[in-house]
Amino acid sequence: MRDRPEHRPALAGKAVFERPGIRLEILPEGHLLHVMGSIDAESLAGYLSAADLAQSSLRSAGFRQWFVVGDNKLAPVRIAALSSILQGKAFVSDQSHGRVRIALSGPHAAEILAKGTAVDLDPSVFPEGRSVVTLFGHVSLHLTCTGLERFELTVLRSYAEHLHEELEHLAAAI
């Protein structure tokens, strides 16, 4: 008998939701590391490269806080290697198990997001690569512009299903 249940993705079984002008999809549960410390983005990018994590996306998550995000799971030894490289400069907390990433894209993506958040999503204000911690209704999330008319929402695992259902509802109304 097993002592613990098998890992099941938070939104397992959810198909891609697509309508004219909008696409909602679940992104792979790869890695999401929370880095906190007295370090800037440029320096952290260099350390990521040294830890063989240059392919990961680096996103601002608040004052002196960063998310290192990627589609592939990381072995604990790779996370430990990054922690070792950053020792004395920053701390690393693996949040991969506790957060879910959802992509929302298409010409209506910003319109749908505007119904739940107060963030100005105009590309001149919120360009590709910009991230912000915000609310969508009552749910706290990390919002990133990943391309023209493409956004990624990172949410705590326990709120993922609710957020996904809310986005489907708003998208169906377009």
Coordinates of N, CA, C and O in Angstrom, one line a residue:
M1 N 0.8 -1.2 0.0 CA 0.0 0.0 0.0 C 0.9 1.2 0.0 O 1.8 1.3 0.7
R2 N 0.5 2.2 -0.8 CA 1.3 3.5 -0.8 C 1.0 4.3 0.4 O -0.2 4.3 0.8
D3 N 2.0 5.1 0.8 CA 1.7 6.0 1.9 C 1.2 7.4 1.5 O 0.8 8.1 2.4
R4 N 1.3 7.7 0.2 CA 0.7 9.0 -0.2 C 0.2 8.9 -1.6 O 0.6 8.1 -2.4
P5 N -0.8 9.7 -1.9 CA -1.4 9.6 -3.2 C -0.5 10.1 -4.3 O 0.5 10.9 -4.1
E6 N -0.7 9.7 -5.5 CA 0.1 10.1 -6.7 C -0.3 11.6 -7.0 O -1.4 12.0 -6.8
H7 N 0.7 12.3 -7.5 CA 0.5 13.7 -7.9 C -0.5 13.7 -9.1 O -0.4 13.0 -10.0
R8 N -1.4 14.6 -9.0 CA -2.4 14.8 -10.0 C -2.4 16.3 -10.3 O -2.6 17.1 -9.4
P9 N -2.2 16.7 -11.6 CA -2.2 18.1 -11.9 C -3.5 18.7 -11.5 O -4.6 18.1 -11.6
A10 N -3.5 20.0 -11.0 CA -4.6 20.7 -10.5 C -5.8 20.8 -11.4 O -6.9 20.7 -11.0
L11 N -5.5 21.0 -12.7 CA -6.6 21.1 -13.7 C -6.6 20.0 -14.7 O -6.8 20.2 -15.9
A12 N -6.3 18.8 -14.2 CA -6.2 17.6 -15.0 C -7.6 17.4 -15.7 O -8.6 17.6 -15.1
G13 N -7.5 17.1 -17.0 CA -8.8 16.9 -17.7 C -9.4 18.1 -18.4 O -10.3 18.0 -19.1
K14 N -8.9 19.3 -18.1 CA -9.4 20.5 -18.7 C -8.8 20.6 -20.1 O -7.6 20.6 -20.3
A15 N -9.7 20.7 -21.0 CA -9.3 20.8 -22.4 C -9.0 22.3 -22.7 O -9.5 23.2 -22.0
V16 N -8.3 22.5 -23.8 CA -8.1 23.9 -24.3 C -9.5 24.5 -24.6 O -10.3 23.8 -25.3
F17 N -9.8 25.7 -24.1 CA -11.0 26.4 -24.4 C -10.8 27.4 -25.5 O -9.9 28.3 -25.3
E18 N -11.5 27.3 -26.6 CA -11.2 28.2 -27.7 C -12.5 28.7 -28.3 O -13.4 27.9 -28.6
R19 N -12.5 30.0 -28.5 CA -13.6 30.7 -29.2 C -13.0 31.7 -30.2 O -11.8 32.0 -30.0
P20 N -13.7 32.2 -31.1 CA -13.1 33.2 -32.0 C -12.6 34.4 -31.1 O -13.2 35.0 -30.3
G21 N -11.3 34.6 -31.3 CA -10.6 35.7 -30.6 C -10.1 35.4 -29.2 O -9.6 36.3 -28.6
I22 N -10.2 34.2 -28.8 CA -9.8 33.9 -27.4 C -9.4 32.4 -27.3 O -10.0 31.5 -27.9
R23 N -8.3 32.2 -26.5 CA -7.8 30.8 -26.3 C -7.4 30.8 -24.8 O -6.6 31.6 -24.3
L24 N -7.9 29.8 -24.1 CA -7.6 29.5 -22.7 C -7.0 28.1 -22.6 O -7.6 27.2 -23.0
E25 N -5.8 28.0 -22.0 CA -5.1 26.7 -21.9 C -4.3 26.6 -20.6 O -3.8 27.6 -20.1
I26 N -4.2 25.4 -20.2 CA -3.4 25.1 -19.0 C -2.0 24.9 -19.4 O -1.8 24.2 -20.4
L27 N -1.1 25.5 -18.7 CA 0.3 25.3 -19.1 C 0.9 24.2 -18.2 O 0.4 23.8 -17.2
P28 N 2.0 23.6 -18.7 CA 2.6 22.5 -18.0 C 3.0 22.8 -16.6 O 3.4 24.0 -16.3
E29 N 2.8 21.9 -15.7 CA 3.3 22.1 -14.3 C 4.8 21.8 -14.2 O 5.2 20.7 -13.8
G30 N 5.6 22.7 -14.7 CA 7.0 22.6 -14.7 C 7.6 23.0 -13.4 O 7.5 22.4 -12.4
H31 N 8.3 24.2 -13.5 CA 9.0 24.7 -12.3 C 8.6 26.1 -12.1 O 8.4 26.9 -13.0
L32 N 8.5 26.5 -10.8 CA 8.3 27.9 -10.4 C 9.1 28.1 -9.1 O 8.7 27.5 -8.1
L33 N 10.2 28.8 -9.2 CA 11.0 29.1 -8.0 C 10.8 30.5 -7.6 O 10.9 31.4 -8.5
H34 N 10.6 30.8 -6.4 CA 10.5 32.1 -5.8 C 11.9 32.5 -5.3 O 12.4 31.9 -4.3
V35 N 12.5 33.5 -5.8 CA 13.8 34.0 -5.4 C 13.6 35.3 -4.7 O 13.0 36.3 -5.3
M36 N 14.1 35.5 -3.5 CA 14.0 36.7 -2.7 C 15.4 37.1 -2.2 O 16.1 36.3 -1.7
G37 N 15.7 38.4 -2.4 CA 17.0 38.8 -1.9 C 17.4 40.1 -2.5 O 16.8 40.7 -3.3
S38 N 18.6 40.5 -2.1 CA 19.1 41.8 -2.6 C 19.9 41.5 -3.9 O 21.1 41.5 -3.9
I39 N 19.1 41.4 -4.9 CA 19.7 41.1 -6.2 C 18.9 41.7 -7.3 O 17.7 41.9 -7.2
D40 N 19.5 42.1 -8.4 CA 18.7 42.7 -9.5 C 18.5 41.7 -10.6 O 19.1 40.6 -10.6
A41 N 17.7 42.0 -11.6 CA 17.3 41.0 -12.6 C 18.5 40.6 -13.5 O 18.7 39.5 -13.8
E42 N 19.3 41.6 -13.8 CA 20.5 41.3 -14.7 C 21.4 40.3 -14.0 O 21.9 39.3 -14.6
S43 N 21.7 40.6 -12.7 CA 22.6 39.7 -11.9 C 22.0 38.3 -11.8 O 22.6 37.3 -12.0
L44 N 20.7 38.3 -11.5 CA 20.0 37.0 -11.3 C 20.0 36.2 -12.6 O 20.2 35.0 -12.6
A45 N 19.8 36.9 -13.7 CA 19.9 36.2 -15.0 C 21.2 35.5 -15.2 O 21.3 34.4 -15.7
G46 N 22.3 36.2 -14.8 CA 23.6 35.6 -14.9 C 23.8 34.4 -14.0 O 24.4 33.4 -14.5
Y47 N 23.2 34.4 -12.8 CA 23.3 33.3 -11.9 C 22.4 32.1 -12.5 O 22.8 30.9 -12.3
L48 N 21.3 32.4 -13.1 CA 20.5 31.4 -13.7 C 21.3 30.7 -14.8 O 21.2 29.4 -14.9
S49 N 22.0 31.4 -15.6 CA 22.8 30.9 -16.7 C 23.8 29.9 -16.1 O 24.1 28.8 -16.6
A50 N 24.5 30.4 -15.0 CA 25.5 29.6 -14.3 C 25.0 28.3 -13.8 O 25.7 27.3 -13.7
A51 N 23.7 28.3 -13.4 CA 23.0 27.1 -12.9 C 22.3 26.3 -14.0 O 21.5 25.4 -13.7
D52 N 22.6 26.6 -15.2 CA 22.0 25.9 -16.4 C 20.5 26.1 -16.4 O 19.8 25.2 -16.7
L53 N 20.0 27.3 -16.0 CA 18.6 27.6 -16.0 C 18.3 28.8 -16.9 O 17.3 29.5 -16.8
A54 N 19.2 29.1 -17.9 CA 19.0 30.2 -18.8 C 17.7 30.2 -19.6 O 17.2 31.2 -20.0
Q55 N 17.2 29.0 -19.8 CA 16.0 28.8 -20.6 C 14.7 29.2 -19.8 O 13.7 29.4 -20.4
S56 N 14.9 29.3 -18.5 CA 13.7 29.7 -17.7 C 13.4 31.2 -17.8 O 14.3 32.0 -18.1
S57 N 12.1 31.5 -17.6 CA 11.7 32.9 -17.7 C 11.9 33.5 -16.3 O 11.6 32.9 -15.3
L58 N 12.4 34.7 -16.3 CA 12.6 35.5 -15.1 C 11.6 36.6 -15.0 O 11.5 37.4 -15.9
R59 N 10.8 36.6 -13.9 CA 9.7 37.6 -13.8 C 9.7 38.3 -12.4 O 9.9 37.6 -11.4
S60 N 9.5 39.5 -12.5 CA 9.4 40.3 -11.2 C 8.2 39.9 -10.5 O 7.1 39.7 -11.0
A61 N 8.3 39.7 -9.1 CA 7.2 39.3 -8.3 C 7.1 40.2 -7.1 O 6.5 39.8 -6.1
G62 N 7.6 41.4 -7.2 CA 7.6 42.3 -6.1 C 8.9 42.9 -5.8 O 9.9 42.6 -6.5
F63 N 9.0 43.7 -4.8 CA 10.3 44.3 -4.4 C 11.3 43.2 -4.0 O 11.1 42.4 -3.1
R64 N 12.4 43.2 -4.7 CA 13.5 42.2 -4.5 C 13.0 40.7 -4.5 O 13.5 39.9 -3.7
Q65 N 12.0 40.5 -5.3 CA 11.4 39.1 -5.5 C 11.3 38.8 -6.9 O 10.9 39.6 -7.7
W66 N 11.5 37.5 -7.3 CA 11.5 37.1 -8.7 C 10.9 35.7 -8.7 O 11.0 34.9 -7.8
F67 N 10.2 35.4 -9.8 CA 9.8 34.1 -10.1 C 10.6 33.6 -11.3 O 10.8 34.3 -12.3
V68 N 11.2 32.4 -11.2 CA 11.9 31.7 -12.2 C 11.0 30.6 -12.7 O 10.7 29.7 -11.9
V69 N 10.5 30.7 -13.9 CA 9.4 29.9 -14.4 C 9.9 29.1 -15.7 O 10.5 29.6 -16.6
G70 N 9.5 27.8 -15.8 CA 9.7 27.0 -16.9 C 8.8 25.8 -17.0 O 8.1 25.5 -16.1
D71 N 8.7 25.2 -18.2 CA 7.8 24.1 -18.5 C 8.3 22.8 -18.0 O 7.5 21.9 -17.9
N72 N 9.6 22.7 -17.7 CA 10.1 21.4 -17.3 C 10.3 21.3 -15.8 O 10.6 22.3 -15.1
K73 N 10.0 20.1 -15.2 CA 10.2 19.9 -13.8 C 11.7 19.9 -13.5 O 12.5 19.5 -14.4
L74 N 12.1 20.4 -12.4 CA 13.5 20.4 -12.0 C 13.8 19.4 -10.9 O 13.0 19.3 -9.9
A75 N 14.9 18.7 -11.0 CA 15.3 17.8 -10.0 C 15.7 18.6 -8.8 O 16.3 19.7 -8.9
P76 N 15.5 18.1 -7.6 CA 16.0 18.8 -6.4 C 17.4 19.3 -6.4 O 17.8 20.3 -5.9
V77 N 18.3 18.5 -7.1 CA 19.7 18.8 -7.1 C 19.9 20.1 -7.9 O 20.8 20.9 -7.6
R78 N 19.1 20.3 -8.9 CA 19.2 21.6 -9.7 C 18.8 22.8 -8.9 O 19.4 23.9 -9.0
I79 N 17.8 22.6 -8.1 CA 17.3 23.7 -7.3 C 18.3 24.0 -6.2 O 18.6 25.2 -5.9
A80 N 18.9 23.0 -5.6 CA 20.0 23.1 -4.6 C 21.2 23.8 -5.2 O 21.8 24.6 -4.6
A81 N 21.5 23.5 -6.5 CA 22.6 24.1 -7.2 C 22.4 25.6 -7.3 O 23.3 26.4 -7.0
L82 N 21.2 26.0 -7.7 CA 20.9 27.5 -7.7 C 21.0 28.1 -6.4 O 21.5 29.2 -6.2
S83 N 20.4 27.5 -5.4 CA 20.5 28.0 -4.0 C 21.9 28.2 -3.5 O 22.3 29.2 -2.9
S84 N 22.8 27.3 -3.9 CA 24.2 27.3 -3.6 C 24.9 28.5 -4.3 O 25.6 29.3 -3.6
I85 N 24.6 28.7 -5.5 CA 25.1 29.8 -6.3 C 24.7 31.2 -5.7 O 25.4 32.1 -5.7
L86 N 23.4 31.2 -5.2 CA 22.9 32.5 -4.7 C 23.2 32.7 -3.2 O 22.7 33.7 -2.7
Q87 N 23.8 31.7 -2.6 CA 24.1 31.8 -1.1 C 24.7 33.2 -0.8 O 25.6 33.6 -1.4
G88 N 24.1 33.8 0.2 CA 24.5 35.1 0.7 C 23.9 36.3 -0.1 O 24.1 37.5 0.3
K89 N 23.3 36.0 -1.2 CA 22.7 37.1 -2.1 C 21.2 37.0 -2.1 O 20.5 38.0 -2.2
A90 N 20.7 35.7 -2.1 CA 19.2 35.5 -2.3 C 18.8 34.1 -1.8 O 19.7 33.3 -1.7
F91 N 17.6 33.9 -1.5 CA 17.0 32.7 -1.1 C 16.1 32.1 -2.2 O 15.5 32.9 -2.9
V92 N 16.0 30.8 -2.3 CA 15.2 30.2 -3.3 C 14.2 29.3 -2.6 O 14.5 28.5 -1.7
S93 N 12.9 29.5 -3.0 CA 11.8 28.6 -2.5 C 11.1 28.0 -3.6 O 10.6 28.7 -4.5
D94 N 11.1 26.7 -3.7 CA 10.4 26.0 -4.8 C 8.9 26.1 -4.5 O 8.4 25.5 -3.6
Q95 N 8.2 26.7 -5.5 CA 6.7 26.9 -5.4 C 6.0 26.0 -6.5 O 4.8 26.2 -6.7
S96 N 6.8 25.2 -7.1 CA 6.2 24.4 -8.3 C 5.0 23.6 -7.9 O 4.0 23.5 -8.7
H97 N 5.0 23.0 -6.7 CA 3.8 22.2 -6.3 C 2.6 23.0 -5.9 O 1.5 22.5 -5.8
G98 N 2.8 24.3 -5.6 CA 1.7 25.1 -5.1 C 1.1 26.1 -6.0 O 0.2 26.8 -5.6
R99 N 1.5 26.2 -7.2 CA 1.0 27.2 -8.2 C 0.7 26.6 -9.5 O 1.4 25.6 -9.9
V100 N -0.2 27.1 -10.2 CA -0.7 26.7 -11.5 C -0.6 27.8 -12.5 O -1.0 29.0 -12.1
R101 N -0.2 27.5 -13.7 CA -0.1 28.6 -14.7 C -1.1 28.4 -15.8 O -1.3 27.2 -16.3
I102 N -1.8 29.4 -16.2 CA -2.9 29.4 -17.2 C -2.6 30.5 -18.2 O -2.2 31.6 -17.9
A103 N -2.7 30.1 -19.5 CA -2.4 31.1 -20.6 C -3.8 31.5 -21.1 O -4.7 30.7 -21.3
L104 N -3.9 32.8 -21.4 CA -5.0 33.4 -22.0 C -4.5 34.3 -23.2 O -3.7 35.1 -23.0
S105 N -5.0 34.0 -24.4 CA -4.5 34.7 -25.6 C -5.6 35.0 -26.6 O -6.6 34.4 -26.5
G106 N -5.2 35.9 -27.5 CA -6.2 36.3 -28.5 C -6.6 37.8 -28.4 O -6.3 38.4 -27.4
P107 N -7.2 38.3 -29.5 CA -7.6 39.7 -29.5 C -8.5 40.1 -28.3 O -8.5 41.3 -28.0
H108 N -9.2 39.2 -27.7 CA -10.1 39.5 -26.6 C -9.5 39.3 -25.2 O -10.2 39.4 -24.2
A109 N -8.3 38.8 -25.2 CA -7.7 38.5 -23.9 C -7.7 39.6 -22.9 O -8.1 39.5 -21.8
A110 N -7.2 40.8 -23.3 CA -7.1 41.9 -22.5 C -8.5 42.4 -22.0 O -8.7 42.8 -20.9
E111 N -9.5 42.3 -22.9 CA -10.9 42.6 -22.6 C -11.4 41.7 -21.5 O -12.1 42.2 -20.5
I112 N -11.1 40.4 -21.5 CA -11.6 39.5 -20.5 C -10.9 39.8 -19.2 O -11.5 39.8 -18.1
L113 N -9.6 40.0 -19.2 CA -8.8 40.3 -18.0 C -9.3 41.6 -17.4 O -9.4 41.7 -16.2
A114 N -9.7 42.6 -18.2 CA -10.2 43.9 -17.7 C -11.4 43.7 -16.9 O -11.7 44.6 -16.0
K115 N -12.2 42.6 -17.0 CA -13.4 42.4 -16.3 C -13.1 41.9 -14.9 O -14.0 41.9 -14.0
G116 N -11.9 41.5 -14.6 CA -11.6 41.0 -13.3 C -10.4 41.7 -12.6 O -10.2 41.5 -11.4
T117 N -9.6 42.5 -13.3 CA -8.5 43.2 -12.6 C -8.5 44.7 -13.0 O -9.0 45.1 -14.1
A118 N -7.8 45.5 -12.2 CA -7.7 46.9 -12.4 C -6.4 47.3 -13.1 O -6.1 48.4 -13.4
V119 N -5.6 46.3 -13.5 CA -4.3 46.5 -14.2 C -4.6 47.1 -15.6 O -5.4 46.6 -16.3
D120 N -3.9 48.2 -15.9 CA -4.0 48.8 -17.3 C -3.2 47.9 -18.2 O -2.0 47.8 -18.1
L121 N -3.9 47.1 -19.1 CA -3.3 46.2 -20.0 C -2.9 46.7 -21.3 O -2.5 45.9 -22.2
D122 N -3.0 48.0 -21.5 CA -2.6 48.6 -22.8 C -1.1 48.2 -23.1 O -0.3 48.4 -22.2
P123 N -0.8 47.8 -24.3 CA 0.6 47.4 -24.5 C 1.6 48.5 -24.3 O 2.8 48.1 -24.0
S124 N 1.2 49.7 -24.3 CA 2.2 50.8 -24.1 C 2.5 50.9 -22.6 O 3.6 51.4 -22.2
V125 N 1.6 50.4 -21.7 CA 1.8 50.4 -20.3 C 2.2 49.1 -19.7 O 3.0 49.0 -18.8
F126 N 1.7 48.0 -20.3 CA 1.9 46.6 -19.9 C 2.5 45.8 -21.1 O 1.8 45.0 -21.7
P127 N 3.8 46.1 -21.5 CA 4.3 45.4 -22.6 C 4.8 44.0 -22.3 O 4.8 43.5 -21.2
E128 N 5.2 43.3 -23.4 CA 5.7 41.9 -23.2 C 6.8 41.9 -22.2 O 7.7 42.8 -22.2
G129 N 6.8 40.9 -21.3 CA 7.8 40.8 -20.3 C 7.4 41.4 -18.9 O 8.0 41.2 -17.9
R130 N 6.4 42.3 -18.9 CA 5.9 43.0 -17.7 C 5.1 42.0 -16.8 O 4.3 41.3 -17.4
S131 N 5.3 42.0 -15.6 CA 4.6 41.2 -14.6 C 4.1 42.1 -13.4 O 4.7 43.1 -13.1
V132 N 3.0 41.6 -12.8 CA 2.5 42.3 -11.7 C 1.7 41.3 -10.8 O 1.1 40.3 -11.3
V133 N 1.8 41.5 -9.5 CA 0.9 40.7 -8.6 C -0.4 41.5 -8.4 O -0.3 42.7 -8.1
T134 N -1.5 40.9 -8.7 CA -2.8 41.6 -8.6 C -3.9 40.7 -8.2 O -3.7 39.6 -7.8
L135 N -5.1 41.2 -8.2 CA -6.3 40.5 -7.9 C -7.1 40.3 -9.2 O -7.1 41.2 -10.1
F136 N -7.7 39.1 -9.3 CA -8.7 38.9 -10.4 C -10.0 38.5 -9.6 O -10.1 37.4 -9.1
G137 N -10.9 39.5 -9.4 CA -12.0 39.3 -8.5 C -11.4 39.3 -7.1 O -10.7 40.2 -6.7
H138 N -11.6 38.2 -6.4 CA -11.1 38.0 -5.1 C -9.8 37.1 -5.0 O -9.3 36.8 -4.0
V139 N -9.4 36.7 -6.2 CA -8.3 35.7 -6.3 C -7.0 36.5 -6.6 O -6.9 37.2 -7.6
S140 N -6.0 36.3 -5.7 CA -4.6 36.8 -6.0 C -3.9 36.0 -7.0 O -3.9 34.8 -7.0
L141 N -3.3 36.7 -7.9 CA -2.5 36.0 -9.0 C -1.3 36.9 -9.5 O -1.2 38.1 -9.2
H142 N -0.4 36.2 -10.2 CA 0.7 36.9 -10.8 C 0.4 36.9 -12.3 O 0.2 35.9 -12.9
L143 N 0.3 38.1 -12.8 CA 0.0 38.3 -14.2 C 1.2 38.7 -15.0 O 1.9 39.7 -14.6
T144 N 1.5 38.1 -16.1 CA 2.6 38.4 -17.0 C 2.1 38.5 -18.4 O 1.3 37.7 -18.9
C145 N 2.6 39.5 -19.1 CA 2.3 39.7 -20.6 C 3.5 38.9 -21.2 O 4.7 39.2 -21.1
T146 N 3.1 37.8 -22.0 CA 4.1 36.9 -22.6 C 4.2 37.2 -24.1 O 5.0 36.5 -24.7
G147 N 3.5 38.1 -24.6 CA 3.5 38.4 -26.1 C 2.3 39.2 -26.4 O 1.5 39.6 -25.6
L148 N 2.3 39.6 -27.7 CA 1.2 40.4 -28.2 C -0.1 39.7 -28.0 O -0.3 38.5 -28.5
E149 N -1.1 40.2 -27.2 CA -2.3 39.6 -26.9 C -2.2 38.2 -26.3 O -3.0 37.3 -26.4
R150 N -1.2 38.0 -25.5 CA -0.9 36.8 -24.7 C -0.5 37.1 -23.3 O 0.4 37.8 -23.1
F151 N -1.2 36.4 -22.4 CA -1.0 36.6 -21.0 C -0.8 35.3 -20.3 O -1.4 34.3 -20.7
E152 N -0.1 35.3 -19.2 CA 0.0 34.1 -18.3 C -0.4 34.5 -16.9 O 0.1 35.5 -16.4
L153 N -1.3 33.7 -16.4 CA -1.8 33.9 -15.0 C -1.2 32.8 -14.1 O -1.5 31.6 -14.4
T154 N -0.6 33.1 -13.1 CA 0.0 32.1 -12.1 C -0.8 32.3 -10.8 O -0.9 33.4 -10.3
V155 N -1.5 31.2 -10.4 CA -2.4 31.3 -9.3 C -2.1 30.2 -8.3 O -1.5 29.1 -8.7
L156 N -2.4 30.4 -7.0 CA -2.2 29.3 -6.0 C -3.1 28.1 -6.4 O -4.2 28.3 -7.0
R157 N -2.5 27.0 -6.3 CA -3.2 25.7 -6.7 C -4.6 25.6 -6.3 O -5.5 25.2 -7.0
S158 N -4.9 26.0 -5.0 CA -6.3 25.9 -4.5 C -7.3 26.8 -5.2 O -8.5 26.5 -5.0
Y159 N -6.8 27.8 -5.9 CA -7.7 28.7 -6.6 C -7.8 28.5 -8.1 O -8.5 29.1 -8.8
A160 N -7.0 27.5 -8.6 CA -6.8 27.3 -10.0 C -8.2 27.0 -10.7 O -8.5 27.5 -11.7
E161 N -8.9 26.0 -10.1 CA -10.1 25.6 -10.8 C -11.2 26.8 -10.8 O -11.8 27.0 -11.8
H162 N -11.3 27.5 -9.7 CA -12.2 28.6 -9.7 C -11.8 29.7 -10.7 O -12.7 30.1 -11.5
L163 N -10.5 30.0 -10.8 CA -10.1 31.0 -11.8 C -10.3 30.5 -13.2 O -10.8 31.3 -14.0
H164 N -10.0 29.3 -13.5 CA -10.2 28.7 -14.8 C -11.7 28.8 -15.2 O -12.1 29.2 -16.3
E165 N -12.6 28.4 -14.3 CA -14.0 28.4 -14.6 C -14.5 29.9 -14.8 O -15.3 30.1 -15.7
E166 N -14.0 30.8 -14.0 CA -14.4 32.2 -14.2 C -13.9 32.7 -15.6 O -14.7 33.4 -16.3
L167 N -12.7 32.4 -16.0 CA -12.2 32.8 -17.3 C -13.0 32.2 -18.4 O -13.3 32.8 -19.4
E168 N -13.4 30.9 -18.3 CA -14.2 30.2 -19.3 C -15.5 30.9 -19.4 O -16.0 31.1 -20.5
H169 N -16.1 31.2 -18.3 CA -17.4 31.9 -18.3 C -17.3 33.3 -19.0 O -18.2 33.6 -19.8
L170 N -16.3 34.1 -18.7 CA -16.1 35.4 -19.3 C -15.8 35.2 -20.8 O -16.3 36.0 -21.6
A171 N -15.0 34.2 -21.1 CA -14.7 34.0 -22.6 C -15.9 33.6 -23.4 O -16.1 34.0 -24.5
A172 N -16.8 32.8 -22.8 CA -18.0 32.3 -23.5 C -18.9 33.5 -23.8 O -19.7 33.4 -24.7
A173 N -18.9 34.5 -23.0 CA -19.8 35.6 -23.1 C -19.3 36.6 -24.2 O -20.0 37.6 -24.6
I174 N -18.1 36.4 -24.7 CA -17.6 37.3 -25.8 C -18.2 37.0 -27.1 O -18.4 36.0 -27.5

